[in-house]
GROMACS .gro file of C-alpha atoms in nm:
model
  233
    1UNK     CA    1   0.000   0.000   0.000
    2UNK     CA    2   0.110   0.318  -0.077
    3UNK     CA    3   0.234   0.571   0.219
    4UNK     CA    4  -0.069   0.793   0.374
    5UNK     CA    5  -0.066   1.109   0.197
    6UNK     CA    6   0.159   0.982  -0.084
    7UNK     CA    7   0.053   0.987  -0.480
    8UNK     CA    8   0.224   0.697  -0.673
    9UNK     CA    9   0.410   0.798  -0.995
   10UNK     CA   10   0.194   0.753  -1.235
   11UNK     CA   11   0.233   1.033  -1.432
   12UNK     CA   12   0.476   1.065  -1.820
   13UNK     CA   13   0.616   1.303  -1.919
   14UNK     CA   14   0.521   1.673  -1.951
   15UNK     CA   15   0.262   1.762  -2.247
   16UNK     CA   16   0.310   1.841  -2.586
   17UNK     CA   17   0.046   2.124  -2.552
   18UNK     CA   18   0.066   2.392  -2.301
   19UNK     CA   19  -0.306   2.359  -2.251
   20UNK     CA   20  -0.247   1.997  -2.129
   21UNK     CA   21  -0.005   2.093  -1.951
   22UNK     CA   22  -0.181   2.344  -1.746
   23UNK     CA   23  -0.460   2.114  -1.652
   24UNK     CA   24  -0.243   1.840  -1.590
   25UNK     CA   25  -0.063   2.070  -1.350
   26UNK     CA   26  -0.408   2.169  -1.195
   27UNK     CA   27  -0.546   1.797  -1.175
   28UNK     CA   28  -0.243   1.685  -1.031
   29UNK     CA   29  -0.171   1.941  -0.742
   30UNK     CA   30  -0.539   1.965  -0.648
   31UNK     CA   31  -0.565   1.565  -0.638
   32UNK     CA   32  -0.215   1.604  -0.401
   33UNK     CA   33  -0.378   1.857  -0.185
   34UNK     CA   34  -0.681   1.670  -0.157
   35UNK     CA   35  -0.558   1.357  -0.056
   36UNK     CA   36  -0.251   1.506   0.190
   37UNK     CA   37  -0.607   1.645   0.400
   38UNK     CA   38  -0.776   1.379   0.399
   39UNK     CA   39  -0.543   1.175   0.539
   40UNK     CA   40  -0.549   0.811   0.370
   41UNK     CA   41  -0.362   0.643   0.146
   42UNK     CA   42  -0.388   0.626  -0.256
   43UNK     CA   43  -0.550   0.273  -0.243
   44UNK     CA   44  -0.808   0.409  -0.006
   45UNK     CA   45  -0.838   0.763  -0.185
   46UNK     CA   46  -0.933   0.656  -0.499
   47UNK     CA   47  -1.243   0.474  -0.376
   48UNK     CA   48  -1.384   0.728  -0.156
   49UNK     CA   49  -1.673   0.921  -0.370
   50UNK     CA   50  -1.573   1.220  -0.150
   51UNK     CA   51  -1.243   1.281  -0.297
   52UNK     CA   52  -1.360   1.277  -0.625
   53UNK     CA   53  -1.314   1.553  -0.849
   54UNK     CA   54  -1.629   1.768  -0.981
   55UNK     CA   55  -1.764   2.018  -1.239
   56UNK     CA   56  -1.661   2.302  -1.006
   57UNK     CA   57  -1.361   2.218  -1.000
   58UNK     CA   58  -1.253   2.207  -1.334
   59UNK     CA   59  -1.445   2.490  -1.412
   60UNK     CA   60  -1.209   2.663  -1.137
   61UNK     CA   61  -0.889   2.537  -1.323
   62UNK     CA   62  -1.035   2.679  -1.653
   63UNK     CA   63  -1.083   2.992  -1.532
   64UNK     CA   64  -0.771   3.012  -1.348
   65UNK     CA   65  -0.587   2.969  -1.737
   66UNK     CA   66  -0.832   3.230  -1.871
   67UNK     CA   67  -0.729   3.477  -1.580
   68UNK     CA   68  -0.339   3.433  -1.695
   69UNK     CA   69  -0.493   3.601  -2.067
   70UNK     CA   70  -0.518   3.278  -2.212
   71UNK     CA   71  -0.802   3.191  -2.476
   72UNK     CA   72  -0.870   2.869  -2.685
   73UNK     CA   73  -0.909   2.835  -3.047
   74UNK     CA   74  -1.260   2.842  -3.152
   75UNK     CA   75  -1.329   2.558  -3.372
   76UNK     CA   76  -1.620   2.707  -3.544
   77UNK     CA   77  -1.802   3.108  -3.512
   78UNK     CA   78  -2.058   2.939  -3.296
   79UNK     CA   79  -1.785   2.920  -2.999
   80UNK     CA   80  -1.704   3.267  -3.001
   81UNK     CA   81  -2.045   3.335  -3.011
   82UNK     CA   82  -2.212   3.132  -2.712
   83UNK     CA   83  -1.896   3.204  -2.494
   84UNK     CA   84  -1.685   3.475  -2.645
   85UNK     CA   85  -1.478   3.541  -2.298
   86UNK     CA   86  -1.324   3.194  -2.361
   87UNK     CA   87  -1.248   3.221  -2.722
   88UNK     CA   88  -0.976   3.450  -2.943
   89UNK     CA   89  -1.163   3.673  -3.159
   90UNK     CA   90  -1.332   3.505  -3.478
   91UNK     CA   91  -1.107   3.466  -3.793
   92UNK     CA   92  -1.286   3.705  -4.037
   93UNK     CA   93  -1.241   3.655  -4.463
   94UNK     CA   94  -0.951   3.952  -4.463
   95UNK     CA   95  -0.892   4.132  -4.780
   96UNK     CA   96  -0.563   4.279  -4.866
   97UNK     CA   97  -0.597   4.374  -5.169
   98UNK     CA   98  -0.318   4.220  -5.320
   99UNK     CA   99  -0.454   3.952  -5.465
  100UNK     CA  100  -0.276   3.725  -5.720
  101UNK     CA  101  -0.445   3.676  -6.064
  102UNK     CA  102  -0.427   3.346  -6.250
  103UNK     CA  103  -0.280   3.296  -6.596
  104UNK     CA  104  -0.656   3.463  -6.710
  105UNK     CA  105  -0.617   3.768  -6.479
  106UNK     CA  106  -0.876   3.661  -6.249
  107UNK     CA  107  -0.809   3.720  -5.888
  108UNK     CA  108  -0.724   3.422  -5.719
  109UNK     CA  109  -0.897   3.477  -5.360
  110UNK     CA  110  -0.814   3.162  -5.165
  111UNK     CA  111  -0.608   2.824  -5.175
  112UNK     CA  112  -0.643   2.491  -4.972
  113UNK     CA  113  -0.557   2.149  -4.984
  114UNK     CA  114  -0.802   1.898  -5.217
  115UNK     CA  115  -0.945   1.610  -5.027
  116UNK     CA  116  -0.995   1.444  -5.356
  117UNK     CA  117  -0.908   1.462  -5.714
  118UNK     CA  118  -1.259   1.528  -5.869
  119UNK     CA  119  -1.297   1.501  -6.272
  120UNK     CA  120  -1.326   1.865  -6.348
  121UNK     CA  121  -1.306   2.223  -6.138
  122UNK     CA  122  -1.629   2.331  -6.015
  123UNK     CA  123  -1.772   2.680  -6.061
  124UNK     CA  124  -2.042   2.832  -5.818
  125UNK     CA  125  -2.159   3.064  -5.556
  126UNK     CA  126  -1.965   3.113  -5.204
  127UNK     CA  127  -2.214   3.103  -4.886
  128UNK     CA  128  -2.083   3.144  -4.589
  129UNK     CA  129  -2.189   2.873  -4.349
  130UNK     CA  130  -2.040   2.910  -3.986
  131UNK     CA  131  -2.378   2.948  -3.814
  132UNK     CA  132  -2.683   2.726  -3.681
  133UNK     CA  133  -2.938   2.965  -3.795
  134UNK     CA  134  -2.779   2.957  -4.170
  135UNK     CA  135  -2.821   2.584  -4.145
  136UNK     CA  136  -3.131   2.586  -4.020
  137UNK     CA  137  -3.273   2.816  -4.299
  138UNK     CA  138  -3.104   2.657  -4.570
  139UNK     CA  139  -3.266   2.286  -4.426
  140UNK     CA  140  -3.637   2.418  -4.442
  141UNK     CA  141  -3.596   2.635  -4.716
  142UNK     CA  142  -3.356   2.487  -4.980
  143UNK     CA  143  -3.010   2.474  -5.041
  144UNK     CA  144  -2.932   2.704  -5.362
  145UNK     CA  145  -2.858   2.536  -5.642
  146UNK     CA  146  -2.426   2.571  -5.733
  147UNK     CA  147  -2.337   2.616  -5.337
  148UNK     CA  148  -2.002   2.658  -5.245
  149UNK     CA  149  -1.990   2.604  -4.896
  150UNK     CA  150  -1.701   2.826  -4.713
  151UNK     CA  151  -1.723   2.675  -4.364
  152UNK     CA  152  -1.474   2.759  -4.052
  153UNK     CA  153  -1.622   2.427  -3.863
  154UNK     CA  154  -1.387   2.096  -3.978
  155UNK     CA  155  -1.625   1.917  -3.726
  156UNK     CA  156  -1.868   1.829  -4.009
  157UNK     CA  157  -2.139   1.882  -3.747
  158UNK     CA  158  -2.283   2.137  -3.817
  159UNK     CA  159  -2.335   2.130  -4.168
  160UNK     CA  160  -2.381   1.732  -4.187
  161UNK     CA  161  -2.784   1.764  -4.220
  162UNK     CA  162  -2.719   1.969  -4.559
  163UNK     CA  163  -2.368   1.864  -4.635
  164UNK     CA  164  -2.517   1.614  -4.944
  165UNK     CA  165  -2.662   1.902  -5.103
  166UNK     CA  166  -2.345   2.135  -5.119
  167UNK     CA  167  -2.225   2.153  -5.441
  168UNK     CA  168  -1.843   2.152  -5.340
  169UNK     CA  169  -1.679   2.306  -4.991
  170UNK     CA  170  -1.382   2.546  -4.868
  171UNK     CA  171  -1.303   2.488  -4.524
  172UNK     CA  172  -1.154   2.746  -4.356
  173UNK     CA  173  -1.006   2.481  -4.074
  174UNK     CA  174  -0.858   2.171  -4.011
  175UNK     CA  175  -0.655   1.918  -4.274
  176UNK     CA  176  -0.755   1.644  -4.509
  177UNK     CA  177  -0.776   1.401  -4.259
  178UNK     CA  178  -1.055   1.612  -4.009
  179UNK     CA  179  -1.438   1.440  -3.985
  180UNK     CA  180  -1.523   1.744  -4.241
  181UNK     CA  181  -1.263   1.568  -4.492
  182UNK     CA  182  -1.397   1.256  -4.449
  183UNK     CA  183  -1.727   1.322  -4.437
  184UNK     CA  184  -1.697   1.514  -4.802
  185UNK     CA  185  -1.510   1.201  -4.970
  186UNK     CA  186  -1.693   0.975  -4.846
  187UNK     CA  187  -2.036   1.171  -5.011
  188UNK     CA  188  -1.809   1.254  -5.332
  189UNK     CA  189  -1.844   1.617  -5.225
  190UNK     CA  190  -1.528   1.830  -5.400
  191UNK     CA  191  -1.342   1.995  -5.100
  192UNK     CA  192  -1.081   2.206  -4.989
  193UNK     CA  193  -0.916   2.200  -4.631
  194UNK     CA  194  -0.755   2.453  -4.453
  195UNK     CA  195  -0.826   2.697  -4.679
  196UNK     CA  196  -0.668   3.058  -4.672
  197UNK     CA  197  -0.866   3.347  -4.803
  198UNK     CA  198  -0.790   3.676  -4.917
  199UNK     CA  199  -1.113   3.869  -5.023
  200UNK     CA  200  -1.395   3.625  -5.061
  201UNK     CA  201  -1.738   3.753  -4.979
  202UNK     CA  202  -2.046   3.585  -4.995
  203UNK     CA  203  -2.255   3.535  -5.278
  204UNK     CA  204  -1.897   3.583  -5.499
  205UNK     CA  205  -1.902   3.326  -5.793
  206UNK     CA  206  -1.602   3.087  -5.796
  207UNK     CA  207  -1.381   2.895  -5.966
  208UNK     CA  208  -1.245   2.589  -5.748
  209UNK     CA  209  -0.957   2.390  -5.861
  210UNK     CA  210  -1.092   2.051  -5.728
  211UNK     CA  211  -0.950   1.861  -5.980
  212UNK     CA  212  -0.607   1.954  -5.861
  213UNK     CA  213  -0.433   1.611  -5.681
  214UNK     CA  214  -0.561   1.506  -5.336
  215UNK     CA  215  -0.313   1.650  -5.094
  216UNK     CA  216  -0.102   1.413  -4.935
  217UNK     CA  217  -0.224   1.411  -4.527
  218UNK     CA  218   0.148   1.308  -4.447
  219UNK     CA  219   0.344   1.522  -4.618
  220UNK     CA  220   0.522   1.878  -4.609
  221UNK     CA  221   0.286   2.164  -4.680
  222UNK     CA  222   0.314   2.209  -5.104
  223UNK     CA  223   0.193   2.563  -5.197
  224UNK     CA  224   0.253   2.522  -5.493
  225UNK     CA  225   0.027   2.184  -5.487
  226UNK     CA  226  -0.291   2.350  -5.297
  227UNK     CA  227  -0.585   2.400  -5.531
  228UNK     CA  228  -0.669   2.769  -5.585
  229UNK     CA  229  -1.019   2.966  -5.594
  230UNK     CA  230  -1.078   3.180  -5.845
  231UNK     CA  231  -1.314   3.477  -5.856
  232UNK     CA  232  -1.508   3.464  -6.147
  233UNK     CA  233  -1.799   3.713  -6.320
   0.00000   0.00000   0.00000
């Protein structure tokens, strides 16, 4: 048995992530405290319902890493939005106007990495997509006809009741590999990951390069590789 008061080492090494870290750190020197009071050993610690961790105190750790100015990447607009104390501020479709032009002299306002290599490029109309109420008027109402999804949500979750009727997607998030990816390929939606873009607004008509070569999930970054999108009249 181990000595009263004593936590065995069971514990690797630090984490990759600071975030980990932090509530690793928290976990473990709370669990410490708590057990040095109460007095028992670890065998009869972790048995004892009274010990055990609860809500309020993780939500104590959390905010103790938001007080040090910390604040997590939202995964989708809908984060920021429902708690936007706990989130960094909502990536917004910048426009520097500098944008490239293709060999046509058509601005070229985004890149990303195809999921698939489709038969042709697809041309269509950007709609933005990062909300539940979008979804929700798009699944009674209709999905236009030629919709280019741009989505900031690689979850797949939110969009997943429409996704089918999408003409292709731009993801503004995660990689080829995310549920969003898989999702698309496995529905023979054209898609783009991790998409960067420079001056797309909604309702813009678009050229999307989604018969570029899937990108490779295990390689290097390839710029040079990444399908473009192409503003187009």
């Amino acid at each position: 048995m181990t000595e009263t008061g004593a936590i065995p080492d069971k514990w690797g090494g630090a984490a990759m992530n600071p975030t980990v870290e932090f509530f690793h750190s928290a976990v473990r020197k709370l669990v410490a405290e708590r057990l040095a009071a109460s007095g028992k050993s670890w065998e009869e610690a972790v048995g004892d319902p009274s010990l055990e961790l609860t809500r309020e105190d993780f939500v104590r750790i959390e905010a103790a890493m938001l007080a040090t100015g910390y604040r997590f990447e939202a995964s989708a607009q809908v984060s920021a939005v429902e708690e936007p104390d706990k989130y960094k501020p909502e990536g917004v479709i910048g426009d520097s106007g500098q944008q490239p032009r293709d060999e046509q002299g058509r601005l070229i306002v985004g890149a990303g990495d195809n999921v698939f290599h489709a038969k042709s490029d697809i041309t269509g109309t950007a709609r933005l997509i990062s909300t539940v109420d979008v979804v929700m008027d798009m699944l009674l109402n209709g999905v236009p006809d030629g919709t280019i999804a741009v989505i900031d949500d690689s979850g797949g979750t939110l969009t997943a009741p429409i996704l089918e009727q999408f003409t292709g997607v731009i993801c503004m998030g995660g990689t080829v590999r995310s549920h969003l990816g898989i999702l698309t390929r496995e529905y023979n939606i054209p898609c783009l990951m991790a998409a960067e873009l420079d001056g797309l607004k909604e309702g813009d008509r678009v050229l999307v390069e989604y018969s570029r070569p899937a990108a490779d999930a295990y390689a290097e970054r390839d710029d040079a590789g990444r399908a473009r999108i192409i503003q187009v009249d």
